[in-house]
Tab-separated table of C-alpha atoms in Angstrom:
chain	number	residue	atom	x	y	z
A	1	MET	CA	-162.831	17.576	28.066
A	2	GLY	CA	-159.161	16.831	27.293
A	3	GLN	CA	-156.256	18.247	29.213
A	4	ASN	CA	-155.235	20.564	26.356
A	5	ASN	CA	-158.748	22.019	26.137
A	6	ARG	CA	-158.822	22.625	29.904
A	7	GLN	CA	-155.466	24.385	29.730
A	8	ARG	CA	-156.647	26.589	26.852
A	9	ARG	CA	-159.837	27.502	28.724
A	10	ALA	CA	-157.854	28.330	31.869
A	11	ALA	CA	-155.451	30.492	29.854
A	12	LYS	CA	-158.369	32.344	28.233
A	13	GLN	CA	-159.933	32.923	31.628
A	14	LYS	CA	-156.687	34.403	32.946
A	15	ASP	CA	-156.458	36.621	29.857
A	16	ARG	CA	-159.996	37.899	30.462
A	17	VAL	CA	-159.177	38.718	34.099
A	18	ARG	CA	-155.997	40.554	33.039
A	19	ALA	CA	-157.911	42.448	30.373
A	20	ARG	CA	-160.570	43.562	32.849
A	21	ALA	CA	-157.888	44.612	35.327
A	22	ALA	CA	-156.024	46.530	32.612
A	23	ALA	CA	-159.254	48.242	31.533
A	24	THR	CA	-159.945	49.249	35.118
A	25	ALA	CA	-156.416	50.612	35.459
A	26	ARG	CA	-156.801	52.596	32.197
A	27	ASP	CA	-160.122	53.991	33.378
A	28	GLN	CA	-158.555	55.045	36.678
A	29	ALA	CA	-155.618	56.655	34.895
A	30	ALA	CA	-157.947	58.455	32.503
A	31	GLY	CA	-160.086	59.616	35.370
A	32	ARG	CA	-157.076	61.040	37.211
A	33	SER	CA	-156.044	62.969	34.113
A	34	ARG	CA	-159.420	64.664	33.688
A	35	ALA	CA	-159.727	67.907	35.607
A	36	GLY	CA	-162.797	67.896	37.804
A	37	ALA	CA	-163.107	64.110	37.691
A	38	GLY	CA	-160.041	63.325	39.769
A	39	SER	CA	-158.700	64.479	43.102
A	40	SER	CA	-157.398	68.028	43.377
A	41	ASP	CA	-153.752	66.958	43.513
A	42	GLY	CA	-154.031	64.359	40.747
A	43	VAL	CA	-153.010	61.509	43.076
A	44	GLY	CA	-155.322	58.547	43.779
A	45	PRO	CA	-158.712	57.748	42.240
A	46	GLY	CA	-161.114	60.576	41.660
A	47	LEU	CA	-164.778	60.718	42.557
A	48	ALA	CA	-165.979	59.178	39.305
A	49	ASP	CA	-163.381	56.427	39.619
A	50	VAL	CA	-164.447	55.670	43.165
A	51	VAL	CA	-168.098	55.455	42.132
A	52	ARG	CA	-167.255	53.032	39.311
A	53	LEU	CA	-164.930	51.034	41.559
A	54	ARG	CA	-167.525	50.689	44.295
A	55	SER	CA	-170.188	49.676	41.795
A	56	ARG	CA	-167.977	47.045	40.174
A	57	CYS	CA	-166.894	45.703	43.558
A	58	ALA	CA	-170.517	45.362	44.695
A	59	ALA	CA	-171.421	43.606	41.444
A	60	LEU	CA	-168.578	41.118	41.846
A	61	LEU	CA	-169.543	40.399	45.440
A	62	GLU	CA	-173.090	39.709	44.276
A	63	GLU	CA	-171.791	37.441	41.521
A	64	ALA	CA	-169.578	35.521	43.937
A	65	CYS	CA	-172.323	35.050	46.537
A	66	VAL	CA	-174.797	33.813	43.938
A	67	ALA	CA	-172.212	31.406	42.573
A	68	LEU	CA	-171.472	30.017	46.034
A	69	ALA	CA	-175.201	29.600	46.695
A	70	VAL	CA	-175.582	27.309	43.659
A	71	GLY	CA	-172.268	25.517	44.072
A	72	ARG	CA	-170.391	27.189	41.203
A	73	ARG	CA	-166.751	28.239	41.286
A	74	VAL	CA	-165.956	31.865	42.066
A	75	ASP	CA	-162.358	32.032	40.806
A	76	ALA	CA	-162.981	34.661	38.134
A	77	ALA	CA	-164.939	37.000	40.406
A	78	MET	CA	-162.385	36.628	43.196
A	79	ALA	CA	-159.484	37.272	40.818
A	80	GLU	CA	-161.080	40.481	39.567
A	81	LEU	CA	-161.886	41.619	43.104
A	82	VAL	CA	-158.213	41.224	43.977
A	83	GLU	CA	-157.169	43.102	40.837
A	84	LEU	CA	-159.489	45.985	41.695
A	85	GLY	CA	-157.349	46.772	44.734
A	86	THR	CA	-153.953	47.062	43.118
A	87	THR	CA	-153.143	50.455	44.657
A	88	PRO	CA	-153.420	51.533	48.299
A	89	GLU	CA	-156.218	53.944	47.392
A	90	SER	CA	-158.270	51.421	45.408
A	91	LEU	CA	-157.633	48.716	48.014
A	92	ALA	CA	-159.081	50.987	50.688
A	93	VAL	CA	-162.216	51.432	48.572
A	94	VAL	CA	-162.599	47.682	47.995
A	95	ARG	CA	-162.192	46.942	51.697
A	96	ASP	CA	-164.738	49.616	52.553
A	97	VAL	CA	-167.298	48.064	50.200
A	98	VAL	CA	-166.682	44.552	51.532
A	99	ALA	CA	-166.872	45.705	55.163
A	100	GLY	CA	-170.042	47.653	54.440
A	101	GLN	CA	-171.749	44.638	52.915
A	102	LEU	CA	-170.695	42.397	55.809
A	103	SER	CA	-172.005	44.898	58.347
A	104	GLY	CA	-175.219	45.328	56.401
A	105	GLN	CA	-175.840	41.590	56.279
A	106	VAL	CA	-175.147	41.187	60.007
A	107	ARG	CA	-177.676	43.896	60.791
A	108	ALA	CA	-180.131	42.232	58.439
A	109	VAL	CA	-179.872	38.881	60.228
A	110	TRP	CA	-180.257	40.629	63.614
A	111	ALA	CA	-183.546	42.004	62.272
A	112	ARG	CA	-184.524	38.467	61.218
A	113	GLY	CA	-184.183	37.145	64.777
A	114	TRP	CA	-180.646	35.703	64.716
A	115	GLN	CA	-178.256	36.183	67.635
A	116	PRO	CA	-174.462	35.692	67.901
A	117	ARG	CA	-174.897	32.287	69.492
A	118	ASP	CA	-177.196	31.184	66.668
A	119	LEU	CA	-174.721	32.277	64.008
A	120	GLN	CA	-171.872	30.491	65.741
A	121	GLU	CA	-173.798	27.235	66.045
A	122	PHE	CA	-175.495	27.208	62.642
A	123	LEU	CA	-172.757	28.628	60.397
A	124	GLY	CA	-170.161	26.618	62.328
A	125	ARG	CA	-171.569	23.510	60.654
A	126	SER	CA	-170.452	24.619	57.198
A	127	GLN	CA	-167.720	27.195	57.776
A	128	GLU	CA	-164.202	26.814	59.080
A	129	ARG	CA	-162.629	28.548	62.063
A	130	PRO	CA	-161.024	31.425	60.084
A	131	GLU	CA	-164.419	32.329	58.633
A	132	LEU	CA	-166.052	32.251	62.072
A	133	GLU	CA	-163.262	34.436	63.466
A	134	LEU	CA	-163.904	36.998	60.743
A	135	LEU	CA	-167.632	36.833	61.495
A	136	GLY	CA	-166.771	37.565	65.126
A	137	ASP	CA	-164.916	40.681	63.980
A	138	VAL	CA	-167.971	41.839	62.024
A	139	MET	CA	-170.307	41.291	64.983
A	140	ALA	CA	-167.984	43.023	67.461
A	141	ALA	CA	-167.565	45.989	65.122
A	142	ASP	CA	-171.322	46.271	64.624
A	143	LEU	CA	-172.281	46.146	68.312
A	144	ALA	CA	-169.650	48.783	69.079
A	145	THR	CA	-171.469	51.300	66.886
A	146	TYR	CA	-174.548	51.516	69.127
A	147	PRO	CA	-174.975	53.480	72.363
A	148	ARG	CA	-174.294	51.024	75.192
A	149	LEU	CA	-177.699	51.371	76.843
A	150	SER	CA	-179.473	50.700	73.549
A	151	VAL	CA	-178.138	47.119	73.409
A	152	ASP	CA	-179.523	44.393	75.682
A	153	ASP	CA	-176.787	42.946	77.908
A	154	ARG	CA	-177.398	39.463	76.555
A	155	TRP	CA	-175.956	40.466	73.159
A	156	PHE	CA	-172.641	41.211	74.844
A	157	ASP	CA	-172.864	38.017	76.924
A	158	GLN	CA	-173.124	36.002	73.720
A	159	LEU	CA	-170.379	37.982	72.022
A	160	THR	CA	-168.077	37.256	74.964
A	161	ALA	CA	-168.951	33.554	74.825
A	162	TYR	CA	-168.236	33.632	71.078
A	163	GLY	CA	-164.769	35.056	71.815
A	164	ALA	CA	-165.246	38.134	69.616
A	165	THR	CA	-163.606	41.403	70.673
A	166	LEU	CA	-162.427	44.700	69.202
A	167	TRP	CA	-158.850	43.446	69.018
A	168	TRP	CA	-157.668	45.686	66.152
A	169	PRO	CA	-156.359	49.263	66.684
A	170	ALA	CA	-158.727	52.178	66.254
A	171	SER	CA	-156.601	53.446	63.369
A	172	SER	CA	-157.320	50.298	61.347
A	173	SER	CA	-160.333	48.384	60.068
A	174	PHE	CA	-161.058	44.770	60.977
A	175	LEU	CA	-160.426	43.681	57.377
A	176	ALA	CA	-157.064	45.419	57.179
A	177	ALA	CA	-156.043	44.093	60.587
A	178	ARG	CA	-157.170	40.562	59.718
A	179	ALA	CA	-155.238	40.712	56.420
A	180	ALA	CA	-152.123	41.839	58.291
A	181	ARG	CA	-152.531	39.003	60.787
A	182	VAL	CA	-153.113	36.358	58.109
A	183	GLY	CA	-150.492	37.835	55.810
A	184	SER	CA	-152.687	37.774	52.703
A	185	TRP	CA	-155.477	40.078	51.586
A	186	PRO	CA	-156.776	37.624	48.917
A	187	VAL	CA	-157.197	34.965	51.626
A	188	VAL	CA	-159.163	37.349	53.863
A	189	LEU	CA	-161.201	38.521	50.873
A	190	GLU	CA	-162.219	34.939	50.140
A	191	LEU	CA	-163.165	34.424	53.804
A	192	ALA	CA	-165.253	37.596	53.686
A	193	VAL	CA	-167.113	36.436	50.573
A	194	ARG	CA	-167.893	33.069	52.162
A	195	VAL	CA	-169.149	34.736	55.341
A	196	LEU	CA	-171.235	37.137	53.273
A	197	ALA	CA	-172.753	34.287	51.274
A	198	GLY	CA	-173.512	32.368	54.479
A	199	LEU	CA	-175.300	35.337	56.035
A	200	ARG	CA	-177.337	36.021	52.904
A	201	ARG	CA	-178.932	32.566	52.925
A	202	LEU	CA	-180.242	32.730	56.500
A	203	GLY	CA	-184.004	32.835	56.901
A	204	ARG	CA	-186.138	34.292	59.663
A	205	LEU	CA	-186.182	33.102	63.280
A	206	GLU	CA	-188.344	34.059	66.216
A	207	ALA	CA	-186.998	37.250	67.842
A	208	PHE	CA	-186.300	36.836	71.565
A	209	LEU	CA	-184.069	39.887	72.075
A	210	PRO	CA	-184.597	43.486	70.976
A	211	PRO	CA	-182.283	44.140	68.004
A	212	PRO	CA	-179.142	46.141	68.826
A	213	GLY	CA	-179.872	49.842	69.067
A	214	THR	CA	-183.545	49.401	70.023
A	215	ALA	CA	-183.382	48.432	73.712
A	216	SER	CA	-184.135	51.047	76.349
A	217	SER	CA	-182.270	51.093	79.671
A	218	ALA	CA	-185.374	49.515	81.223
A	219	ARG	CA	-185.328	46.651	78.721
A	220	SER	CA	-181.592	46.048	78.944
A	221	ARG	CA	-181.804	43.605	81.798
A	222	PRO	CA	-178.738	43.160	84.003
A	223	ARG	CA	-178.090	39.456	84.526
A	224	PRO	CA	-177.972	39.508	88.368
A	225	ALA	CA	-181.687	40.318	88.462
A	226	GLN	CA	-182.450	37.056	86.695
A	227	VAL	CA	-179.524	34.664	86.937
A	228	ASP	CA	-176.831	34.935	89.593
A	229	ASP	CA	-173.447	34.668	87.855
A	230	LYS	CA	-171.703	33.523	91.037
A	231	MET	CA	-174.268	30.776	91.480
A	232	LEU	CA	-173.814	29.685	87.856
A	233	PHE	CA	-170.056	29.577	88.310
A	234	ARG	CA	-170.449	27.272	91.307
A	235	VAL	CA	-172.880	25.065	89.399
A	236	ARG	CA	-170.539	24.727	86.442
A	237	GLN	CA	-167.653	23.894	88.714
A	238	MET	CA	-169.700	21.110	90.297
A	239	LEU	CA	-170.802	19.716	86.942
A	240	ALA	CA	-167.256	19.855	85.588
A	241	LYS	CA	-166.100	17.754	88.520
A	242	ALA	CA	-168.987	15.334	87.973
A	243	GLU	CA	-167.983	14.961	84.318
A	244	SER	CA	-164.293	14.426	84.993
A	245	THR	CA	-164.224	12.143	88.032
A	246	THR	CA	-163.820	8.399	87.556
A	247	PHE	CA	-165.620	7.671	90.823
A	248	GLU	CA	-169.348	7.139	90.347
A	249	ALA	CA	-170.374	8.114	93.876
A	250	GLU	CA	-168.368	11.325	93.669
A	251	ALA	CA	-169.966	12.261	90.337
A	252	GLU	CA	-173.429	11.677	91.814
A	253	ALA	CA	-172.667	13.938	94.765
A	254	PHE	CA	-171.398	16.804	92.579
A	255	THR	CA	-174.329	16.544	90.166
A	256	ALA	CA	-176.926	16.401	92.926
A	257	ALA	CA	-175.416	19.451	94.641
A	258	ALA	CA	-175.500	21.460	91.397
A	259	GLN	CA	-179.074	20.441	90.695
A	260	LYS	CA	-180.270	21.369	94.154
A	261	LEU	CA	-178.610	24.789	93.970
A	262	MET	CA	-180.196	25.716	90.653
A	263	ALA	CA	-183.601	24.303	91.548
A	264	ARG	CA	-183.807	26.346	94.729
A	265	HIS	CA	-182.552	29.441	92.904
A	266	SER	CA	-185.448	29.121	90.443
A	267	ILE	CA	-187.975	28.745	93.252
A	268	ASP	CA	-186.545	31.728	95.076
A	269	GLN	CA	-186.809	33.882	91.951
A	270	ALA	CA	-190.448	32.879	91.470
A	271	MET	CA	-191.359	33.644	95.083
A	272	LEU	CA	-189.457	36.946	95.063
A	273	THR	CA	-191.358	38.114	92.010
A	274	ALA	CA	-194.695	37.013	93.483
A	275	ALA	CA	-194.034	38.841	96.743
A	276	ASP	CA	-192.749	42.025	95.103
A	277	PRO	CA	-193.835	42.613	91.486
A	278	ALA	CA	-191.305	45.453	91.284
A	279	GLN	CA	-188.588	42.796	91.270
A	280	ARG	CA	-189.952	41.379	88.018
A	281	SER	CA	-187.592	42.331	85.194
A	282	GLY	CA	-189.331	40.458	82.396
A	283	GLY	CA	-191.615	37.610	81.477
A	284	PRO	CA	-190.962	34.410	79.550
A	285	THR	CA	-188.526	34.522	76.668
A	286	GLY	CA	-186.718	32.022	74.476
A	287	ARG	CA	-183.366	30.712	73.354
A	288	ARG	CA	-182.259	28.142	70.821
A	289	VAL	CA	-180.217	24.961	71.234
A	290	TRP	CA	-178.533	23.703	68.052
A	291	LEU	CA	-177.962	19.957	68.115
A	292	ALA	CA	-175.092	18.220	66.355
A	293	THR	CA	-175.585	15.054	64.361
A	294	PRO	CA	-175.852	12.116	64.725
A	295	TYR	CA	-178.684	10.963	67.029
A	296	VAL	CA	-180.472	14.321	66.957
A	297	LYS	CA	-183.866	12.783	67.733
A	298	GLU	CA	-182.522	11.069	70.845
A	299	LYS	CA	-180.837	14.287	71.993
A	300	VAL	CA	-184.171	16.067	71.582
A	301	LEU	CA	-185.718	13.489	73.921
A	302	LEU	CA	-183.098	14.227	76.577
A	303	LEU	CA	-183.462	17.983	76.189
A	304	GLY	CA	-187.236	17.658	76.470
A	305	ALA	CA	-186.942	15.677	79.725
A	306	VAL	CA	-184.730	18.328	81.303
A	307	ALA	CA	-186.916	21.173	79.991
A	308	ARG	CA	-190.188	19.767	81.329
A	309	ALA	CA	-188.669	19.496	84.790
A	310	ASN	CA	-187.996	23.228	84.757
A	311	ARG	CA	-191.340	24.461	83.403
A	312	VAL	CA	-189.720	25.129	80.010
A	313	GLN	CA	-191.525	24.404	76.749
A	314	THR	CA	-189.675	22.966	73.757
A	315	VAL	CA	-190.292	23.269	70.013
A	316	TRP	CA	-188.178	21.144	67.690
A	317	SER	CA	-187.323	22.444	64.213
A	318	SER	CA	-186.274	19.122	62.733
A	319	ALA	CA	-185.161	20.623	59.413
A	320	ASP	CA	-182.495	22.674	61.206
A	321	ASP	CA	-181.643	20.270	64.065
A	322	MET	CA	-182.609	23.054	66.448
A	323	VAL	CA	-184.820	23.192	69.546
A	324	THR	CA	-186.341	26.418	70.841
A	325	LEU	CA	-186.646	26.663	74.617
A	326	LEU	CA	-189.404	28.908	76.002
A	327	GLY	CA	-189.482	29.944	79.646
A	328	TYR	CA	-188.027	32.307	82.226
A	329	ASP	CA	-184.343	33.231	81.982
A	330	VAL	CA	-183.409	31.451	85.193
A	331	ASP	CA	-185.063	28.234	84.004
A	332	LEU	CA	-183.606	28.477	80.492
A	333	GLU	CA	-180.153	28.777	82.010
A	334	ALA	CA	-180.811	25.749	84.194
A	335	VAL	CA	-181.957	23.647	81.232
A	336	ASP	CA	-179.053	24.725	79.033
A	337	THR	CA	-176.455	24.077	81.730
A	338	LEU	CA	-177.803	20.720	82.877
A	339	PHE	CA	-178.517	19.422	79.374
A	340	THR	CA	-174.959	20.191	78.273
A	341	SER	CA	-173.565	18.237	81.209
A	342	LEU	CA	-175.993	15.319	80.849
A	343	LEU	CA	-175.322	15.002	77.142
A	344	LEU	CA	-171.604	14.864	77.785
A	345	GLN	CA	-172.038	12.208	80.469
A	346	ALA	CA	-174.407	10.187	78.269
A	347	THR	CA	-172.025	10.372	75.303
A	348	GLN	CA	-169.081	9.280	77.427
A	349	ALA	CA	-171.048	6.341	78.805
A	350	MET	CA	-172.274	5.396	75.322
A	351	HIS	CA	-168.792	5.369	73.773
A	352	ALA	CA	-167.451	3.421	76.734
A	353	GLU	CA	-169.774	0.597	75.651
A	354	GLY	CA	-167.893	0.270	72.379
A	355	LYS	CA	-169.291	-0.920	69.052
A	356	ARG	CA	-171.790	-3.694	68.388
A	357	VAL	CA	-172.200	-6.255	65.588
A	358	THR	CA	-174.925	-8.721	64.731
A	359	ARG	CA	-174.406	-12.493	64.703
A	360	GLY	CA	-173.930	-12.250	60.970
A	361	GLY	CA	-171.059	-9.812	61.417
A	362	SER	CA	-172.780	-6.602	60.252
A	363	SER	CA	-172.685	-3.471	62.384
A	364	ARG	CA	-175.560	-2.576	64.694
A	365	THR	CA	-173.636	0.179	66.472
A	366	ARG	CA	-175.947	2.932	65.259
A	367	SER	CA	-179.141	1.210	66.428
A	368	PHE	CA	-177.479	0.309	69.736
A	369	ARG	CA	-176.410	3.892	70.401
A	370	ALA	CA	-179.741	5.375	69.318
A	371	SER	CA	-181.540	3.053	71.743
A	372	PHE	CA	-178.976	3.800	74.441
A	373	LEU	CA	-179.576	7.560	74.233
A	374	ALA	CA	-183.355	7.202	73.977
A	375	ALA	CA	-183.489	4.978	77.059
A	376	TYR	CA	-181.155	7.337	78.893
A	377	ALA	CA	-183.491	10.248	78.133
A	378	VAL	CA	-186.627	8.391	79.225
A	379	ARG	CA	-185.080	7.191	82.455
A	380	ILE	CA	-183.729	10.671	83.228
A	381	GLY	CA	-187.270	11.986	82.801
A	382	GLU	CA	-188.623	9.395	85.222
A	383	ARG	CA	-186.039	10.222	87.844
A	384	LEU	CA	-186.581	13.940	87.389
A	385	ALA	CA	-190.317	13.523	87.937
A	386	ALA	CA	-189.748	11.803	91.274
A	387	ALA	CA	-187.127	14.333	92.363
A	388	VAL	CA	-189.318	17.264	91.316
A	389	ASP	CA	-192.121	16.285	93.686
A	390	ALA	CA	-189.765	15.906	96.635
A	391	GLU	CA	-187.976	19.221	95.994
A	392	THR	CA	-191.197	21.159	95.508
A	393	GLU	CA	-192.730	19.747	98.681
A	394	ALA	CA	-189.642	20.662	100.734
A	395	ALA	CA	-189.585	24.210	99.357
A	396	ALA	CA	-193.323	24.638	99.900
A	397	THR	CA	-192.917	23.664	103.561
A	398	ASP	CA	-190.026	26.103	103.998
A	399	TYR	CA	-191.928	29.061	102.581
A	400	ARG	CA	-195.139	28.225	104.401
A	401	THR	CA	-193.240	28.072	107.693
A	402	SER	CA	-191.148	31.207	107.207
A	403	SER	CA	-193.624	33.569	105.549
A	404	GLY	CA	-196.958	31.820	105.219
A	405	ALA	CA	-196.661	32.019	101.434
A	406	GLU	CA	-197.960	29.214	99.237
A	407	LEU	CA	-195.505	27.973	96.624
A	408	VAL	CA	-197.636	25.730	94.403
A	409	PRO	CA	-199.959	28.508	93.112
A	410	VAL	CA	-196.920	30.645	92.247
A	411	LEU	CA	-195.278	27.848	90.292
A	412	SER	CA	-198.553	26.977	88.573
A	413	ALA	CA	-198.986	30.586	87.484
A	414	ARG	CA	-195.485	30.681	86.020
A	415	THR	CA	-196.131	27.436	84.162
A	416	GLU	CA	-199.313	28.899	82.659
A	417	GLU	CA	-197.463	32.050	81.624
A	418	VAL	CA	-194.851	29.988	79.814
A	419	GLU	CA	-197.512	27.893	78.067
A	420	ASP	CA	-199.370	31.033	76.963
A	421	TYR	CA	-196.135	32.548	75.677
A	422	ALA	CA	-195.277	29.378	73.755
A	423	ALA	CA	-198.714	29.407	72.123
A	424	GLN	CA	-198.198	33.047	71.172
A	425	VAL	CA	-194.758	32.516	69.624
A	426	PHE	CA	-195.673	29.227	67.895
A	427	PRO	CA	-199.418	29.365	67.230
A	428	HIS	CA	-199.298	26.621	64.589
A	429	VAL	CA	-197.054	24.097	66.288
A	430	VAL	CA	-197.724	20.438	65.507
A	431	HIS	CA	-197.476	17.933	68.364
A	432	LYS	CA	-195.824	14.649	67.423
A	433	PRO	CA	-194.551	11.773	69.560
A	434	VAL	CA	-190.890	10.859	69.150
A	435	SER	CA	-190.183	7.205	68.378
A	436	MET	CA	-187.821	5.186	70.568
A	437	GLY	CA	-184.937	2.866	69.721
A	438	ARG	CA	-185.486	-0.886	69.296
A	439	ASP	CA	-182.128	-2.327	70.292
A	440	ARG	CA	-182.820	-4.185	73.552
A	441	GLU	CA	-179.253	-4.179	74.779
A	442	GLY	CA	-178.856	-0.491	73.979
A	443	TRP	CA	-182.076	0.276	75.831
A	444	ALA	CA	-180.977	-1.648	78.928
A	445	LYS	CA	-177.537	-0.058	78.946
A	446	GLY	CA	-179.015	3.414	78.526
A	447	ARG	CA	-181.362	3.014	81.475
A	448	GLN	CA	-178.489	1.712	83.540
A	449	ALA	CA	-176.397	4.780	82.690
A	450	ALA	CA	-179.302	7.067	83.608
A	451	ASP	CA	-179.734	5.290	86.929
A	452	GLN	CA	-176.104	5.963	87.735
A	453	ALA	CA	-176.568	9.693	87.058
A	454	GLN	CA	-178.759	9.957	90.221
A	455	LEU	CA	-180.452	13.101	88.947
A	456	ARG	CA	-182.698	15.384	90.953
A	457	TRP	CA	-183.748	18.591	89.322
A	458	GLY	CA	-186.479	21.196	88.970
A	459	GLU	CA	-189.940	21.759	90.367
A	460	ALA	CA	-192.850	20.806	88.137
A	461	LEU	CA	-193.297	18.646	85.056
A	462	SER	CA	-195.734	19.654	82.356
A	463	GLY	CA	-195.909	16.144	80.902
A	464	ARG	CA	-195.939	17.465	77.344
A	465	HIS	CA	-194.097	15.878	74.428
A	466	VAL	CA	-191.310	17.577	72.565
A	467	ASP	CA	-192.864	19.298	69.572
A	468	ASP	CA	-191.930	19.115	65.901
A	469	ARG	CA	-192.718	21.940	63.561
């Protein structure tokens, strides 16, 4: 198509948008002039106008979302949406419709098993920071509408980690406040449409938390009963020092101290529950870890090694680059915390090795790094297995001496509970081995890096492969 034709088409499109806006304005003016159809004082849109405005706004939002889903441009729909809100009264109606659809979609994805952390990780791959900030506003506004005791504490934990708060004044809406902050309602409207389209395309996930508004006070579990926040803070401080120090021996000491603290905390929780069932605040549950590309397969290997050491089962959804962890809260927290630190250390060590080329001059960096991470994961698993036996034996001796209680049966029972829960949540899981890298130098360097990590963690290894569904 020539430049003149494109200009003519663009001009016609603008004319159509202006015509629709003018028709809407005429309809509103006609509605205000009709007694009984407008407001009592003749100012602002009447009831019939509002109904038509809301209907047209909803239709345009649907049109825009469908267009985004198939990769088409949404300029015309967006232009008309902006034109619909040309007066303060009509703008308030448009914002109310947009906010209502955003809230409705957020509640719909809660019902489909999604949590704030999932939305942040998954939608963060395709959406920019302003869109994620607006999504945070929607989530914060939604959770604030429920009675506090009807929302499990972990929803608010994730919302805090997301950075979402009720930052706007009570006299305003989040859309109006966001538009005032950005300085442009059309910009915020476009963000809202993109967030809405992103939410609409999300499928169903396994539900590990009661949806907001459905938890009883008994089901809303306070974190101290499962995971000690002060202990976690100390662990994260230790791991942060291990990640930042340039002295290998110092990093080993910090990492080992963190591992020992969390491992004993898990054992103590298991023994406390066994001795006093009233202390039990819930059984196995799950959480998801979203992995960034590249080298997802190798990261799954590392996550699986850490998970097995903590009696946590793993299910890999390869289509989404996501792994589901299944186990007790205290063990899930241990896996999540340690894996994050190990992955950072492995990535730093891998990049420190630099790039690689073949004798012919072509790059073999990708194969080198894939082998590096795979070898790192395997060696970490080997070291964890040895450390697990030593830690479990020491704890068993301590409990047998102090109370006469036997540790191994308690840990075995918890492992069986987790396995039964995993089979219940994923009854049709397919077990597949994960292939390893073939770059010899990368493999050797990866094992060397894992040796330097000096890891000791957890209690019992299940010996099962990471799963792929």
